[in-house]
Coordinates of C-alpha atoms in Angstrom, one line a residue:
Chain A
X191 CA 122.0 86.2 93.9
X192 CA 122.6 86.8 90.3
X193 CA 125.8 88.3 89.4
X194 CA 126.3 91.8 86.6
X195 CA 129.6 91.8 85.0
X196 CA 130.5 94.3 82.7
X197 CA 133.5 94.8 80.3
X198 CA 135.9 96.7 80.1
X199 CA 135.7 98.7 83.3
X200 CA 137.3 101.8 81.7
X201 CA 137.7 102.9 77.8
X202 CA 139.5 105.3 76.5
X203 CA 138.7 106.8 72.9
X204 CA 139.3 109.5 70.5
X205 CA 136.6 111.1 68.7
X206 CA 135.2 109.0 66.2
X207 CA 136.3 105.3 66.9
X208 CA 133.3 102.8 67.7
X209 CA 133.4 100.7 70.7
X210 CA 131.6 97.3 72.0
X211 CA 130.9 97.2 75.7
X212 CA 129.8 94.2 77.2
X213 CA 127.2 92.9 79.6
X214 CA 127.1 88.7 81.3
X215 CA 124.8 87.7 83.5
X216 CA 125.2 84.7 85.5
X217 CA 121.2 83.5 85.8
X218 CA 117.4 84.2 84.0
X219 CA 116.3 86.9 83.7
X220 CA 113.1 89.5 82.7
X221 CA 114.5 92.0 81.1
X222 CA 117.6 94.4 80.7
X223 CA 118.1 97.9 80.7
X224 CA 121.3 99.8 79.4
X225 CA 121.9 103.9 80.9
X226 CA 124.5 105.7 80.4
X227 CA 124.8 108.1 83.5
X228 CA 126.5 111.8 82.5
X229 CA 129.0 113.4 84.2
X230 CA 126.7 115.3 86.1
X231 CA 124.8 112.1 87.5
X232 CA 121.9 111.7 85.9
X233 CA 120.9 108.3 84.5
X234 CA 119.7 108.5 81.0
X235 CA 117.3 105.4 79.7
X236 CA 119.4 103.8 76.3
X237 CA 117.5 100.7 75.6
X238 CA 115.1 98.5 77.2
X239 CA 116.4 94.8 75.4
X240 CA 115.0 91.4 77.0
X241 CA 116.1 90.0 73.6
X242 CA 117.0 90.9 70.0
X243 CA 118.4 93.8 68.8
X244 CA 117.8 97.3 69.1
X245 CA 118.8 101.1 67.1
X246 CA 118.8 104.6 68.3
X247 CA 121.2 106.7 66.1
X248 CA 124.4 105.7 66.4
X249 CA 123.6 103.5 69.6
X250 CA 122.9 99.9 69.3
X251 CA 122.2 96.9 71.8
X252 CA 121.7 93.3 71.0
X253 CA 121.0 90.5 74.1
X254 CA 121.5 87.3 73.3
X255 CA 118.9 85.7 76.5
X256 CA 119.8 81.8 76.0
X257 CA 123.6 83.2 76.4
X258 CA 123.0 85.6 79.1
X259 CA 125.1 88.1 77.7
X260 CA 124.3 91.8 76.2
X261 CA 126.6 94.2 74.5
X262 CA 126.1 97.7 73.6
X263 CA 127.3 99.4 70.3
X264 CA 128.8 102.9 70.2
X265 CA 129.8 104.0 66.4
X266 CA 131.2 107.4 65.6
X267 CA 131.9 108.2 69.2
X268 CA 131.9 111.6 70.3
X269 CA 133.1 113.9 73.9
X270 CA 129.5 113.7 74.3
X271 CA 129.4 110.1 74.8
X272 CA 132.0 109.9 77.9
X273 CA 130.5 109.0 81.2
X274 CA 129.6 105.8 82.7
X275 CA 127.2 103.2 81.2
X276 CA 125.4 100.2 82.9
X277 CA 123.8 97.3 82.3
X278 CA 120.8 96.3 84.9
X279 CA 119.1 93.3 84.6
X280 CA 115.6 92.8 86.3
X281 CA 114.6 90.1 88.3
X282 CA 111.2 89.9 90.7
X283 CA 110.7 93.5 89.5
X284 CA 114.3 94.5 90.9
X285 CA 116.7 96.1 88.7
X286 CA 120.6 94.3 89.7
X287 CA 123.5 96.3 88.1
X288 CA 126.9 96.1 86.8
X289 CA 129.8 98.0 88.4
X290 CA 129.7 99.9 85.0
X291 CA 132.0 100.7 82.3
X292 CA 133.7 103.8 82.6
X293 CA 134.1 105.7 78.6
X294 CA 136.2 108.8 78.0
X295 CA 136.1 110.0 74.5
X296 CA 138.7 113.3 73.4
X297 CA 138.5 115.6 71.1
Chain B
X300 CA 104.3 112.7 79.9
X301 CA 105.8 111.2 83.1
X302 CA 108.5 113.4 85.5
X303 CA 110.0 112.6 88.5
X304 CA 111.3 115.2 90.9
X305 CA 113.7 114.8 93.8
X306 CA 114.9 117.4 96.2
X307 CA 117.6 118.7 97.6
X308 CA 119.9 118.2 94.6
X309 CA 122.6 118.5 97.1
X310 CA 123.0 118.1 101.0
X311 CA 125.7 118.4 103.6
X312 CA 125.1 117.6 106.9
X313 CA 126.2 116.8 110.3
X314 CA 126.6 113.6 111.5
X315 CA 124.1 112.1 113.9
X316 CA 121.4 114.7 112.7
X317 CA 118.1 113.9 110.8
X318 CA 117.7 113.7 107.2
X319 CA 114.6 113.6 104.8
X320 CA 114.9 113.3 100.8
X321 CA 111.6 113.4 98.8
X322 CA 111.0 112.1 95.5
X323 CA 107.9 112.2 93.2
X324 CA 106.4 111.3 90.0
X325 CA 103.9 113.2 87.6
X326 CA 102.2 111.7 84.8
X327 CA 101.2 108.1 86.2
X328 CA 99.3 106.1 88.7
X329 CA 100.1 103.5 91.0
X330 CA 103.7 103.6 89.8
X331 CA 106.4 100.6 91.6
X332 CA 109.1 103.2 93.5
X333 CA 112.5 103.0 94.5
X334 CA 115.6 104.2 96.2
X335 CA 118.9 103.5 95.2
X336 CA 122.0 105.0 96.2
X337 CA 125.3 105.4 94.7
X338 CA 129.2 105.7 96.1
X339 CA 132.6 106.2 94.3
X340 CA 130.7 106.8 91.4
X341 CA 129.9 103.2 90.6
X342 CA 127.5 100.0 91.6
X343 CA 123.9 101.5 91.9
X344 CA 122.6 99.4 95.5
X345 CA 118.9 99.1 95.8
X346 CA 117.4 100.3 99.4
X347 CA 113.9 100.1 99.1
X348 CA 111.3 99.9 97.0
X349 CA 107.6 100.1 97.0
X350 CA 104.9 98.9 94.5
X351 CA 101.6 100.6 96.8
X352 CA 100.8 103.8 99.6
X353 CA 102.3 102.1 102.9
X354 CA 104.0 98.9 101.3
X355 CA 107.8 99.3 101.7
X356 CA 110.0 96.3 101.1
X357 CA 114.0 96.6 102.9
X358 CA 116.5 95.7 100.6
X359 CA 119.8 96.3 102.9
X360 CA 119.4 96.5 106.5
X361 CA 121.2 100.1 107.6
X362 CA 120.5 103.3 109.1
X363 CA 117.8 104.0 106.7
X364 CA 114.3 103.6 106.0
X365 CA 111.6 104.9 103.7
X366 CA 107.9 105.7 103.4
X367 CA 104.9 106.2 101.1
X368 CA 102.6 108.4 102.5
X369 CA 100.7 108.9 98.8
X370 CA 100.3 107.1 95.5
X371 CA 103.5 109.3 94.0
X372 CA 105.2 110.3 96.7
X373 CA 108.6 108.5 98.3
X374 CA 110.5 109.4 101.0
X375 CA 114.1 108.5 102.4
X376 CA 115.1 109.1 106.3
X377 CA 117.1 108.4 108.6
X378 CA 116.8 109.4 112.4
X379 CA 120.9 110.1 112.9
X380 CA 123.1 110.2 109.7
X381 CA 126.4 108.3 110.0
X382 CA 129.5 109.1 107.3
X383 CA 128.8 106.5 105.8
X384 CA 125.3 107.3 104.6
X385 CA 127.2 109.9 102.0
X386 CA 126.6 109.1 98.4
X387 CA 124.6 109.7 95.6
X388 CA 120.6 108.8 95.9
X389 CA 118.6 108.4 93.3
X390 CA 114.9 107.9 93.2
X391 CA 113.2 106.0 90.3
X392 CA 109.8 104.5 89.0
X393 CA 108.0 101.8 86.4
X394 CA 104.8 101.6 85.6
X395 CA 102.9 98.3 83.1
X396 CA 103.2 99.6 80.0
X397 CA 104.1 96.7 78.7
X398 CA 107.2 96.2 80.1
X399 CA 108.6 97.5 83.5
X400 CA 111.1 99.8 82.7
X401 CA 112.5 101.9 85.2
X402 CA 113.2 105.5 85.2
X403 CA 115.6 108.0 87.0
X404 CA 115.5 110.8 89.1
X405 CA 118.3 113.7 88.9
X406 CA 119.5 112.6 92.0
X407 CA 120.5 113.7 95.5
X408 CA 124.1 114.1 96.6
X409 CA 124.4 114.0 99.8
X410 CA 127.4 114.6 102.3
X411 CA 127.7 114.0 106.2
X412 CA 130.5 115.9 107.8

């Protein structure tokens, strides 16, 4: 089956710095989803990004399809940002994620 | 606007004893639903999932299995819980609107003593 790798597996940042997390995929597919799951569990939606790129505050995505690879934008960081964030790609209406990238941002 | 609801938001039972976790969705018909579950905090592992009332497609083979008695409605159980059915479980849906993007529950963590 297709195979969700995601880099780096943890990140460590103060308040402020920007960060690029990244996102490979090793076949076709649909679409791709990025969440970023807080500390108490719950998965938030970030960006819906078959292709292109995508802007929501200081959030951005780009997925580059022909490459199979997607990377995620975090500017400004803040404590507010830590948690864990994954990329999912969608295949026959399945969702397939990463193991995740772990982010802890202090004050 | 769409919601989805799962309860318990947490769980700690016995092993070898029943277990039922419901999840449902306001705001939309005829959505595709899932279960997923989660351990160590990492790697989100698709169960089931369901695109109609009664049609319930087996991802993993396990202790597990699911229903859809009505159009919103999804339902985890398991006859006799093992330790390793602890974890995190989250429910989620999609619906065409254009795209299929999927949406989370809060989540139900579950431990078996």
């Amino acid at each position: 089956g297709i195979q969700v790798e995601q880099s780096p597996p943890d990140l460590i940042l103060q308040e402020g710095a920007n960060s690029t997390l990244r996102c490979n995929f090793s076949d076709s597919v649909n679409n791709l989803q990025w969440f970023h799951q807080n500390p108490w569990g719950q998965l938030i939606n970030l960006f819906y990004i078959p292709s292109g790129t995508k802007q929501n505050g200081r959030l951005s995505a780009t997925t580059v399809a022909t490459e199979r690879y997607s990377l995620l934008y975090i500017s400004s960081s803040q404590t507010t940002d830590s948690g864990v964030y994954f990329c999912a790609v969608e295949q026959a209406d399945k969702l397939i994620f990463g193991t995740g990238t772990r982010l802890q941002v202090f004050p | 606007s769409q919601t989805i609801h799962q309860w318990p938001a947490t769980l700690v039972q016995p092993v070898g004893s029943p277990l039922s976790l419901e999840c449902t969705v306001e705001g939309t018909s005829n959505p595709n639903l899932y279960w997923y579950r989660q351990a160590a905090g990492r790697g989100l592992q698709l169960l089931f999932y369901s695109v109609g009332i009664g049609q319930i497609s087996s991802e993993v083979p396990q202790n597990l299995s699911a229903s859809r008695p009505q159009d919103r409605q999804f339902i985890l159980s398991s006859k006799k819980l093992l330790l390793s059915d602890s974890g995190f479980y989250l429910c989620a849906w999609s619906a065409w609107a254009g795209a299929y993007e999927q949406y989370f529950g809060p989540g139900t963590r579950l431990t078996v003593t």
